[in-house]
Tab-separated table of N, CA and C in Angstrom:
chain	number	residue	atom	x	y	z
A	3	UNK	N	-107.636	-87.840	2.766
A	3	UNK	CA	-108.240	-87.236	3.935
A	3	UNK	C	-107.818	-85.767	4.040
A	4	UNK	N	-107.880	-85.271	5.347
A	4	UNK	CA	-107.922	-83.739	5.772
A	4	UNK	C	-106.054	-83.290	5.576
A	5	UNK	N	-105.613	-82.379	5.178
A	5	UNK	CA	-104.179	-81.863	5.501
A	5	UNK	C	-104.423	-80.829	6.391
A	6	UNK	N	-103.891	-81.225	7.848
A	6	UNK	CA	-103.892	-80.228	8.880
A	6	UNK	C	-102.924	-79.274	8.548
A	7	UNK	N	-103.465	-77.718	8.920
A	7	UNK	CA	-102.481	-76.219	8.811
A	7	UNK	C	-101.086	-77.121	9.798
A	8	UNK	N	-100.094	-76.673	9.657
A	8	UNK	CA	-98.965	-77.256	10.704
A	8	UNK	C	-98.748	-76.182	11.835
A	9	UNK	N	-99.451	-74.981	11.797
A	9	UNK	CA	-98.971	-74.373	13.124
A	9	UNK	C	-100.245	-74.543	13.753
A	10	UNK	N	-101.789	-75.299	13.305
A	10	UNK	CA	-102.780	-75.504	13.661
A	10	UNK	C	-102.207	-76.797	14.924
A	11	UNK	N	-101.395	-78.030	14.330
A	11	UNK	CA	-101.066	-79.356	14.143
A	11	UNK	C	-99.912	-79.103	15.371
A	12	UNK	N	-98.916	-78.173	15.769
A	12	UNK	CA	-98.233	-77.653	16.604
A	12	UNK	C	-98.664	-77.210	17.598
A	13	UNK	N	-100.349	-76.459	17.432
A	13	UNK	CA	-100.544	-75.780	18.628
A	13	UNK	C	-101.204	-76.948	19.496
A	14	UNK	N	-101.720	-77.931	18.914
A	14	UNK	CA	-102.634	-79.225	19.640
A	14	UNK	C	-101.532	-79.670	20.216
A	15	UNK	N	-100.558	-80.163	19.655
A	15	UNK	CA	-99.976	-80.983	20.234
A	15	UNK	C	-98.891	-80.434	21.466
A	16	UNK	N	-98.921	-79.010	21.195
A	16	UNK	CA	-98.688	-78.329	22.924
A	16	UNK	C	-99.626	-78.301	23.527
A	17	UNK	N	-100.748	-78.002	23.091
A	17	UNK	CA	-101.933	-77.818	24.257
A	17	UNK	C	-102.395	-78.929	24.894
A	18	UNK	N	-101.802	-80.442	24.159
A	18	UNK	CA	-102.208	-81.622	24.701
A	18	UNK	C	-101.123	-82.160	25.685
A	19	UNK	N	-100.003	-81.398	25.312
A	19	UNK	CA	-98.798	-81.643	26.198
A	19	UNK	C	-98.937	-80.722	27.754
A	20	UNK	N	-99.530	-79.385	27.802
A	20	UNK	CA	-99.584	-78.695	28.590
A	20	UNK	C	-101.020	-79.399	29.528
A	21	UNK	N	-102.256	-79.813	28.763
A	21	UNK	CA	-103.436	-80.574	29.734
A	21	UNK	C	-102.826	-81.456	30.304
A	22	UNK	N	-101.574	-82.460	29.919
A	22	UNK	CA	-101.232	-83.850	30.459
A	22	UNK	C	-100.574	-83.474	31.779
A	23	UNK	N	-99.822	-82.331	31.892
A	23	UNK	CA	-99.195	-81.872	32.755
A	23	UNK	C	-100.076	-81.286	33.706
A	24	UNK	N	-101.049	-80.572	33.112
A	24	UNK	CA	-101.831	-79.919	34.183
A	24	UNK	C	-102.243	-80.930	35.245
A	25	UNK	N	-102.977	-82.162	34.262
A	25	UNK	CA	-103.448	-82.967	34.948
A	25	UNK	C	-102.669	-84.086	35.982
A	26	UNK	N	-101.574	-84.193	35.481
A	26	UNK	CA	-100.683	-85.005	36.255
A	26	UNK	C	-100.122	-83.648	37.569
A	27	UNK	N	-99.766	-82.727	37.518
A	27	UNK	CA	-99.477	-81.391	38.376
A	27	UNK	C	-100.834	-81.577	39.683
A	28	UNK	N	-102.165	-81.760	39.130
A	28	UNK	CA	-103.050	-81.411	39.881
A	28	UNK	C	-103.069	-83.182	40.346
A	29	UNK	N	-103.138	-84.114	40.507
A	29	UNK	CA	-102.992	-85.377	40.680
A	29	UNK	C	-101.902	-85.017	41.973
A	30	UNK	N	-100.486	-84.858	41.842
A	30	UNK	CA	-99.361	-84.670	42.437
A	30	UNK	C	-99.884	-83.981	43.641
A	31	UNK	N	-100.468	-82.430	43.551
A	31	UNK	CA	-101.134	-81.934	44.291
A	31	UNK	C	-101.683	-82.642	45.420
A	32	UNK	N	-103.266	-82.997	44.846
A	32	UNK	CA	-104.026	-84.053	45.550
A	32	UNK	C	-103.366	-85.216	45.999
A	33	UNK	N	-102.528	-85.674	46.077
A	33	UNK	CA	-101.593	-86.777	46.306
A	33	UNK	C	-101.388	-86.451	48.051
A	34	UNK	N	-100.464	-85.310	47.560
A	34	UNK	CA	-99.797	-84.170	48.413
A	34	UNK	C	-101.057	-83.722	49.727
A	35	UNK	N	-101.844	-83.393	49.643
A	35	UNK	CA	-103.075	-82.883	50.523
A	35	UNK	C	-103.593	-84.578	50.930
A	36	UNK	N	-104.186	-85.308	50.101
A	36	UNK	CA	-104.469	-86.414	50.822
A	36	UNK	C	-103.925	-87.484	51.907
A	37	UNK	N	-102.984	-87.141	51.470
A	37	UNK	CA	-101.932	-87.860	52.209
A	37	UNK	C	-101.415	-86.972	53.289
A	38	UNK	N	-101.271	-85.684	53.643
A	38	UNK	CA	-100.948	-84.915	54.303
A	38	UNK	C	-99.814	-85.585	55.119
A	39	UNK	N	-98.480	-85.618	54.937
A	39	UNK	CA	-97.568	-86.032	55.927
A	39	UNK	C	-97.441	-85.232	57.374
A	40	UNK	N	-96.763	-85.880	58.289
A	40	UNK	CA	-96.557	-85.548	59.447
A	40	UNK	C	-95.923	-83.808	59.117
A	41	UNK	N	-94.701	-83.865	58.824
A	41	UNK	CA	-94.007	-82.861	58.043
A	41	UNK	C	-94.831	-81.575	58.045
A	42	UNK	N	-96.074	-81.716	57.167
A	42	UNK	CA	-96.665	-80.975	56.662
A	42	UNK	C	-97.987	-80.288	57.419
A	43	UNK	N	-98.346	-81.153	58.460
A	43	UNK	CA	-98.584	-81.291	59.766
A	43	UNK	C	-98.554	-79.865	60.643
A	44	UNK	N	-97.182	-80.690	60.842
A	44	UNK	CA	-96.318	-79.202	61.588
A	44	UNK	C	-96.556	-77.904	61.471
A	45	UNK	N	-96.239	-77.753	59.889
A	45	UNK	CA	-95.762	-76.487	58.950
A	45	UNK	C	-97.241	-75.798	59.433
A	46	UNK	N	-98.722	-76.689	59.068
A	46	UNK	CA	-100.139	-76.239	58.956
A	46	UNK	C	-99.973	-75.952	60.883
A	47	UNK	N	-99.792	-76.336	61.597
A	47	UNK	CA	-100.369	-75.820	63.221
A	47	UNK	C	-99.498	-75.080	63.407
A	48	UNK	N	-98.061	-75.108	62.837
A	48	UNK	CA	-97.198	-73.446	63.479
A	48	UNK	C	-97.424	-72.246	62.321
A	49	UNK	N	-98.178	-72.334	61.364
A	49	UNK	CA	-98.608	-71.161	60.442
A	49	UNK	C	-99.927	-70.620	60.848
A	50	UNK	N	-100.956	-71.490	61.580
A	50	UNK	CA	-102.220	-71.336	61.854
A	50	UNK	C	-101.950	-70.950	63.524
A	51	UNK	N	-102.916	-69.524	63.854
A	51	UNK	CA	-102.998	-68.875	65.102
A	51	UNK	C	-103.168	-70.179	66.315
A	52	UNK	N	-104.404	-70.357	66.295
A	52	UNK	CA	-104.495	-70.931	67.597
A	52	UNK	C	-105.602	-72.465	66.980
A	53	UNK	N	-105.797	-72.937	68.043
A	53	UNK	CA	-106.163	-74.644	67.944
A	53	UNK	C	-107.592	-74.760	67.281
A	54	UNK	N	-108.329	-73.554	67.704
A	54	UNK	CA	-109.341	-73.328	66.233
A	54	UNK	C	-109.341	-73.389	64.888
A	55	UNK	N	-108.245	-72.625	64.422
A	55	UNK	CA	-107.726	-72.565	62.884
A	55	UNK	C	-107.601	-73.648	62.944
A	56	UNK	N	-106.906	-74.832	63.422
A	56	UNK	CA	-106.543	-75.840	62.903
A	56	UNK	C	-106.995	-77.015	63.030
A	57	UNK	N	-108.379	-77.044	64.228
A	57	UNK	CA	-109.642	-77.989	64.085
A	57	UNK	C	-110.291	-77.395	62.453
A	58	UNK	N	-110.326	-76.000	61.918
A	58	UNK	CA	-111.241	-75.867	61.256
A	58	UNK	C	-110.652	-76.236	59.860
A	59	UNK	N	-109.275	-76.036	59.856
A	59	UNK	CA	-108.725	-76.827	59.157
A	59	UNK	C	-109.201	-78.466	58.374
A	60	UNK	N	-108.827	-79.213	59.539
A	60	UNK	CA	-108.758	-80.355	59.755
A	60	UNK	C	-110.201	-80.807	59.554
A	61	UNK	N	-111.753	-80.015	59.598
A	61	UNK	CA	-112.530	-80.577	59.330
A	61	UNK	C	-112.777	-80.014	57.886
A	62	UNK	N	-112.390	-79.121	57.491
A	62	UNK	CA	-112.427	-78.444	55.620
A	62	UNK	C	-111.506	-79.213	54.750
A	63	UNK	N	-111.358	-80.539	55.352
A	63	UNK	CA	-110.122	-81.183	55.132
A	63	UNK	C	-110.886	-82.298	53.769
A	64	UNK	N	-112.083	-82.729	54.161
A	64	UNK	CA	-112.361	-83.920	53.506
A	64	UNK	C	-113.629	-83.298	52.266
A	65	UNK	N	-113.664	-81.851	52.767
A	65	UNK	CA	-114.493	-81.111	51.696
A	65	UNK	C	-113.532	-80.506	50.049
A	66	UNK	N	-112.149	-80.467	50.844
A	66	UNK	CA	-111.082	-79.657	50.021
A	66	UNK	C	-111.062	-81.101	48.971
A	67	UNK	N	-110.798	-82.301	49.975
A	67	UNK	CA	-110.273	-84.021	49.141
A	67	UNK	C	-111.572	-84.023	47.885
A	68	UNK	N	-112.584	-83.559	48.464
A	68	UNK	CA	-113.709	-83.814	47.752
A	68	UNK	C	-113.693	-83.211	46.227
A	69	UNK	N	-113.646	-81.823	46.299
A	69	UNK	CA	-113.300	-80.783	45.537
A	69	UNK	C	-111.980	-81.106	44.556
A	70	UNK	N	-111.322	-81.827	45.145
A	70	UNK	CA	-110.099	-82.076	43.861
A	70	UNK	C	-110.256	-83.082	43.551
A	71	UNK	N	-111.010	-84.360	44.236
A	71	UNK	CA	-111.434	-85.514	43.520
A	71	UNK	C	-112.214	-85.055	41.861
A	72	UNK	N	-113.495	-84.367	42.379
A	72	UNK	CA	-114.298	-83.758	41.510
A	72	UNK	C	-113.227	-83.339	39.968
A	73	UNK	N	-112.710	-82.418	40.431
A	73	UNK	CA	-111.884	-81.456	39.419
A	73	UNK	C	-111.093	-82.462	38.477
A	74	UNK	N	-110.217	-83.509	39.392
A	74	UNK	CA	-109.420	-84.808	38.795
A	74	UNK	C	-110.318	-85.400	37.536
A	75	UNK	N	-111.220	-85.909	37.690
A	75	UNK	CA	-112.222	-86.364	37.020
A	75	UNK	C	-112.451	-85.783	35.807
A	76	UNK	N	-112.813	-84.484	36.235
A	76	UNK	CA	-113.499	-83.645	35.496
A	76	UNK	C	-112.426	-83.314	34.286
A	77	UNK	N	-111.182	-82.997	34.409
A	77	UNK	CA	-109.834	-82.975	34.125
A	77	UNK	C	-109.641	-84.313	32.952
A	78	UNK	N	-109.724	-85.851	33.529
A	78	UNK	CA	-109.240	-86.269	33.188
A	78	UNK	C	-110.249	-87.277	32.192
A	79	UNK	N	-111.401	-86.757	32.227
A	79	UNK	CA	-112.509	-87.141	31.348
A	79	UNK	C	-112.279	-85.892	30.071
A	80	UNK	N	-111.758	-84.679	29.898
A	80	UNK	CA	-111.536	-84.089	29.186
A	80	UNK	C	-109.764	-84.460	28.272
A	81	UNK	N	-109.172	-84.540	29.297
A	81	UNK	CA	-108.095	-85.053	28.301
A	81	UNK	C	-108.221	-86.471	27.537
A	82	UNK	N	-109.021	-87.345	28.153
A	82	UNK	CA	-109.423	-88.621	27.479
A	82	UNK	C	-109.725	-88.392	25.856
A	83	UNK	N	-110.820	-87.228	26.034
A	83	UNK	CA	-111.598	-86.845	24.874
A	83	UNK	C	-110.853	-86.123	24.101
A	84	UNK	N	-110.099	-85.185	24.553
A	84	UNK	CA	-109.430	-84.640	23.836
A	84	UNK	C	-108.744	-85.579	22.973
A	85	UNK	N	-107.392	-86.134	23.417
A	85	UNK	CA	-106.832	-87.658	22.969
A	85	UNK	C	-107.753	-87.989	21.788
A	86	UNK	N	-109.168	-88.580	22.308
A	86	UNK	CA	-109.636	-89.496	21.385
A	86	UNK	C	-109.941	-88.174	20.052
A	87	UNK	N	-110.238	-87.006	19.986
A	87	UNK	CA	-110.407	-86.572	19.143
A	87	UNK	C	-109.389	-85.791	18.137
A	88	UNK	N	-108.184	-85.335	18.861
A	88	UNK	CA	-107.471	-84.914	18.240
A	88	UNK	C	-105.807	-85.525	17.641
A	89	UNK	N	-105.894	-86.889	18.489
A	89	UNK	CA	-104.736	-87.292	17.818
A	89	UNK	C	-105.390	-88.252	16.249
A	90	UNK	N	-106.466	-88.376	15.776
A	90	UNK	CA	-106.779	-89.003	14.468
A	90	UNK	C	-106.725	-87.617	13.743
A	91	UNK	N	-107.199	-86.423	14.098
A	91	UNK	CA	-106.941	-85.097	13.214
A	91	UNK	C	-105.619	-85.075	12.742
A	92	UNK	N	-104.733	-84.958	14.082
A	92	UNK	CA	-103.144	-84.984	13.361
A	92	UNK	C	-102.783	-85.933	12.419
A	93	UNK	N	-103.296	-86.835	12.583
A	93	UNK	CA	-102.582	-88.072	11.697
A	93	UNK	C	-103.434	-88.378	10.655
A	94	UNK	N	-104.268	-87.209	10.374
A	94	UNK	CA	-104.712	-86.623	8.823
A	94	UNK	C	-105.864	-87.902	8.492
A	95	UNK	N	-106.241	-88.467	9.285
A	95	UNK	CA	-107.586	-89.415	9.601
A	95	UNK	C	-108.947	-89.131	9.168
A	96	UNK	N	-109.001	-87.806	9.136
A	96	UNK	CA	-110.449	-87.191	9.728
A	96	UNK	C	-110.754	-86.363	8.115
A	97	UNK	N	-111.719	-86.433	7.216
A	97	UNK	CA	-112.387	-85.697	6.453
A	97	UNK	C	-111.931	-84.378	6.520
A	98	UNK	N	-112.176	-83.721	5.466
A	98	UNK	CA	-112.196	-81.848	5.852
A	98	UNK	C	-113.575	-81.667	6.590
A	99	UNK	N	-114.651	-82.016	6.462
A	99	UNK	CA	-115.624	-81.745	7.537
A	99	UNK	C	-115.606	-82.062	8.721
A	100	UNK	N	-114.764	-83.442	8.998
A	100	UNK	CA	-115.232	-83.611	10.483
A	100	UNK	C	-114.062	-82.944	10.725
A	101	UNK	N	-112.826	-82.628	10.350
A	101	UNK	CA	-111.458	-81.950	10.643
A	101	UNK	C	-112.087	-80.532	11.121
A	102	UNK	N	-112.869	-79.935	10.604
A	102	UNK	CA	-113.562	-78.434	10.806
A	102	UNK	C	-114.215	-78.317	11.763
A	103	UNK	N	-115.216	-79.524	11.907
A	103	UNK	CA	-116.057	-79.818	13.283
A	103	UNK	C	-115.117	-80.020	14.417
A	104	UNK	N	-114.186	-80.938	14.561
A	104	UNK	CA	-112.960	-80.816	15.246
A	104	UNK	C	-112.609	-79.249	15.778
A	105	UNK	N	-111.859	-78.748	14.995
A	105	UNK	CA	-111.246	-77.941	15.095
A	105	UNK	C	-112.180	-76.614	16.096
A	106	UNK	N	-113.689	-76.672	15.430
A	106	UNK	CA	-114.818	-76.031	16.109
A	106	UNK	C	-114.657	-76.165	17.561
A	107	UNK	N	-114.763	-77.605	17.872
A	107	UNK	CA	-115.111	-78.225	19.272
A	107	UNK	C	-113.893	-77.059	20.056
A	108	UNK	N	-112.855	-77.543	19.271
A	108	UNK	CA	-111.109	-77.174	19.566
A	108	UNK	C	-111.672	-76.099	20.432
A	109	UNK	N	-112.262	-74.512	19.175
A	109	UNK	CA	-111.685	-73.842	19.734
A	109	UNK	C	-112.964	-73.346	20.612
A	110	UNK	N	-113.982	-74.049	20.748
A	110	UNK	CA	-114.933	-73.847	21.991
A	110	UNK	C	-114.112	-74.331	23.378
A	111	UNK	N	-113.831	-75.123	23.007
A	111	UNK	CA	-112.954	-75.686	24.268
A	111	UNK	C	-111.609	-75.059	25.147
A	112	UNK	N	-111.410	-74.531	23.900
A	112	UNK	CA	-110.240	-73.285	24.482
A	112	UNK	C	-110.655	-72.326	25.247
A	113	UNK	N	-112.002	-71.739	24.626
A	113	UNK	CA	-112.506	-70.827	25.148
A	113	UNK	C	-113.347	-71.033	26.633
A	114	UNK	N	-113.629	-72.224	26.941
A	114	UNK	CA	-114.082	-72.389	28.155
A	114	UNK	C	-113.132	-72.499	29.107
A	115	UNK	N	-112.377	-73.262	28.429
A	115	UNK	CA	-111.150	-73.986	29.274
A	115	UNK	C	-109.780	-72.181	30.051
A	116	UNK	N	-110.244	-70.840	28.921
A	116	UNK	CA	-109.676	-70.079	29.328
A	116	UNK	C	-110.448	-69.545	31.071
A	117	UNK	N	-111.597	-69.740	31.594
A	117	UNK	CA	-111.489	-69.634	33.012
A	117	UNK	C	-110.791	-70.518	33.917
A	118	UNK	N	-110.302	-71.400	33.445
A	118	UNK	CA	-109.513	-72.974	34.787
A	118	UNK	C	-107.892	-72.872	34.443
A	119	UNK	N	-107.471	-73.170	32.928
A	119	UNK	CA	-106.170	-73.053	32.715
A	119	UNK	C	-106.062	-72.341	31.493
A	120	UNK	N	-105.294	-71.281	31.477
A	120	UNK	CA	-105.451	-70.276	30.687
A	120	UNK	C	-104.613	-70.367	29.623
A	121	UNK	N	-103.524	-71.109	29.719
A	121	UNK	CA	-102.521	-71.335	28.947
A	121	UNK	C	-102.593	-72.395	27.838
A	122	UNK	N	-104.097	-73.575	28.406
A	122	UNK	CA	-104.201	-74.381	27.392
A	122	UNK	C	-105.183	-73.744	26.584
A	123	UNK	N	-106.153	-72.962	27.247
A	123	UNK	CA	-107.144	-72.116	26.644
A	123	UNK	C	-106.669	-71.755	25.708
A	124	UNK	N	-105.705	-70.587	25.667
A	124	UNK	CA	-105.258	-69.910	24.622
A	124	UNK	C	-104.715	-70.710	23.613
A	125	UNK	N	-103.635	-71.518	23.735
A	125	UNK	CA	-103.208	-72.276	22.836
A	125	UNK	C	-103.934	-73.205	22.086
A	126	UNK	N	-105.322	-73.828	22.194
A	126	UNK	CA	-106.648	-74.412	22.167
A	126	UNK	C	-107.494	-73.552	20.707
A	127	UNK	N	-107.607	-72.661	21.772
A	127	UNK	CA	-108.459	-71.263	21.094
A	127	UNK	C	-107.625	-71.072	19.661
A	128	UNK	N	-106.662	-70.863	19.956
A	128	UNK	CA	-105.785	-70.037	18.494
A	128	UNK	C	-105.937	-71.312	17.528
A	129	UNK	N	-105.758	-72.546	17.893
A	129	UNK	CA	-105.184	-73.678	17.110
A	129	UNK	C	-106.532	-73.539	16.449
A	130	UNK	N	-107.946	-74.137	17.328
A	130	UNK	CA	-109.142	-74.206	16.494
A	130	UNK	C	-109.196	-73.107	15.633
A	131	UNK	N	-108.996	-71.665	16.023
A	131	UNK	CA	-109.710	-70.831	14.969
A	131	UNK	C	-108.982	-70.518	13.375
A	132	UNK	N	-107.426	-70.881	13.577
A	132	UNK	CA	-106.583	-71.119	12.358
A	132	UNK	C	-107.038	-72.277	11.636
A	133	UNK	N	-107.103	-73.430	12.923
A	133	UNK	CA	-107.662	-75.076	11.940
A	133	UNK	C	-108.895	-74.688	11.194
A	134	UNK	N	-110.093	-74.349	11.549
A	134	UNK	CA	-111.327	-74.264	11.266
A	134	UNK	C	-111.370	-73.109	10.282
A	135	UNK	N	-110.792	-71.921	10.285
A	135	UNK	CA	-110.502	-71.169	9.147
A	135	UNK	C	-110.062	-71.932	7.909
A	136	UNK	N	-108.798	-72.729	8.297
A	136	UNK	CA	-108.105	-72.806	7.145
A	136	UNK	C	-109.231	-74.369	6.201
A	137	UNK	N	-109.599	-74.618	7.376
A	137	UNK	CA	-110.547	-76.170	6.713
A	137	UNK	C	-111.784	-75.960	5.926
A	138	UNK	N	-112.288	-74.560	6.391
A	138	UNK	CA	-113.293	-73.845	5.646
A	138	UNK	C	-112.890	-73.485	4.554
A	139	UNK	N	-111.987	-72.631	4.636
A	139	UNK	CA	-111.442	-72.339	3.202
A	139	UNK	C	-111.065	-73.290	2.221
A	140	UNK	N	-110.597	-74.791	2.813
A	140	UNK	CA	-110.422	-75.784	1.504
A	140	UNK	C	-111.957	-76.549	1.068
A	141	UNK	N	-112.531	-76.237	2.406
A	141	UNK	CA	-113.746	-77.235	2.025
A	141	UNK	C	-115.164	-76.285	0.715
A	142	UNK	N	-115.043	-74.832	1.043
A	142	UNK	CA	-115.480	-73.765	0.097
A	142	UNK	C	-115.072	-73.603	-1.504
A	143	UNK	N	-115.104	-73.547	-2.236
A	143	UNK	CA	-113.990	-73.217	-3.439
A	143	UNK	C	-114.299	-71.954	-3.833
A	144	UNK	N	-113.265	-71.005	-3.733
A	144	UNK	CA	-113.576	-69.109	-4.370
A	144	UNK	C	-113.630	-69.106	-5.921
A	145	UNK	N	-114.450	-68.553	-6.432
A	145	UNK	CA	-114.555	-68.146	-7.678
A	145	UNK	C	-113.714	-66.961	-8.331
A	146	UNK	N	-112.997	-67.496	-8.666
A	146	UNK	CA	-112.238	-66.062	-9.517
A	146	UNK	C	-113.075	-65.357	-10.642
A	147	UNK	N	-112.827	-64.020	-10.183
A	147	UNK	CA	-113.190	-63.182	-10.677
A	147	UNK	C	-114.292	-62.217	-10.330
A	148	UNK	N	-114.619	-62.536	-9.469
A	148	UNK	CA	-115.779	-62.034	-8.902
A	148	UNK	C	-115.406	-60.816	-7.703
């Protein structure tokens, strides 16, 4: 099968470590807001002016739940996929073509993913365009001499 570059094979497996976190971080979050403790309560009506701010609050309340439900999802239907596609790459599973196609997806995905979390973006981005370079180059053969 495919021999993944190893700083290609390094950068996935941070960038899959950094989505798990994101996603568990933003979970924690939403946890945190849904649940809104008494505590927290407080903190929101003595930071907010007067009893307006904090009716208007309190009704932007189930639009905000909505909005990170959405995102959760959205989040965690991407790390699924990710998972399913890139831990058979590492473990040298995958053809040099579909390893390249991989690596493609990779670094489209980086590149989108650089407007939401920028840190997996980048690390995403770099991995695909080294993987997919270097998979091209084995899957091509150069002619010497030319």
């Amino acid at each position: 099968m495919s021999n993944i570059p190893g700083s290609s094979r390094v950068l996935t497996i941070i960038g899959l470590v950094f989505q798990a976190l994101s996603f568990i971080f933003a979970t924690v979050i939403f946890i945190i807001i849904a649940r809104l403790p008494n505590f927290f309560r407080l903190i929101i009506e003595e930071g907010l002016q007067s009893a307006d701010e904090v009716n208007m609050f309190y009704e932007a309340l189930p639009f905000i739940r909505g909005v990170f439900v959405t995102v959760l999802i959205i989040q965690l239907a991407f790390l699924i996929a990710n998972l399913v596609l890139f831990i058979p790459l590492l473990q040298g599973k995958k053809s040099t073509a579909k390893a390249s196609t991989i690596f493609l997806y990779q670094a489209i995905y980086g590149g989108i993913s650089l407007f939401g979390n920028q840190l997996v973006g980048i690390v995403f981005l770099i991995s695909g365009i080294i993987g997919r370079n270097k998979m091209e180059a084995l899957s091509e053969p150069i002619r010497d001499g030319i």
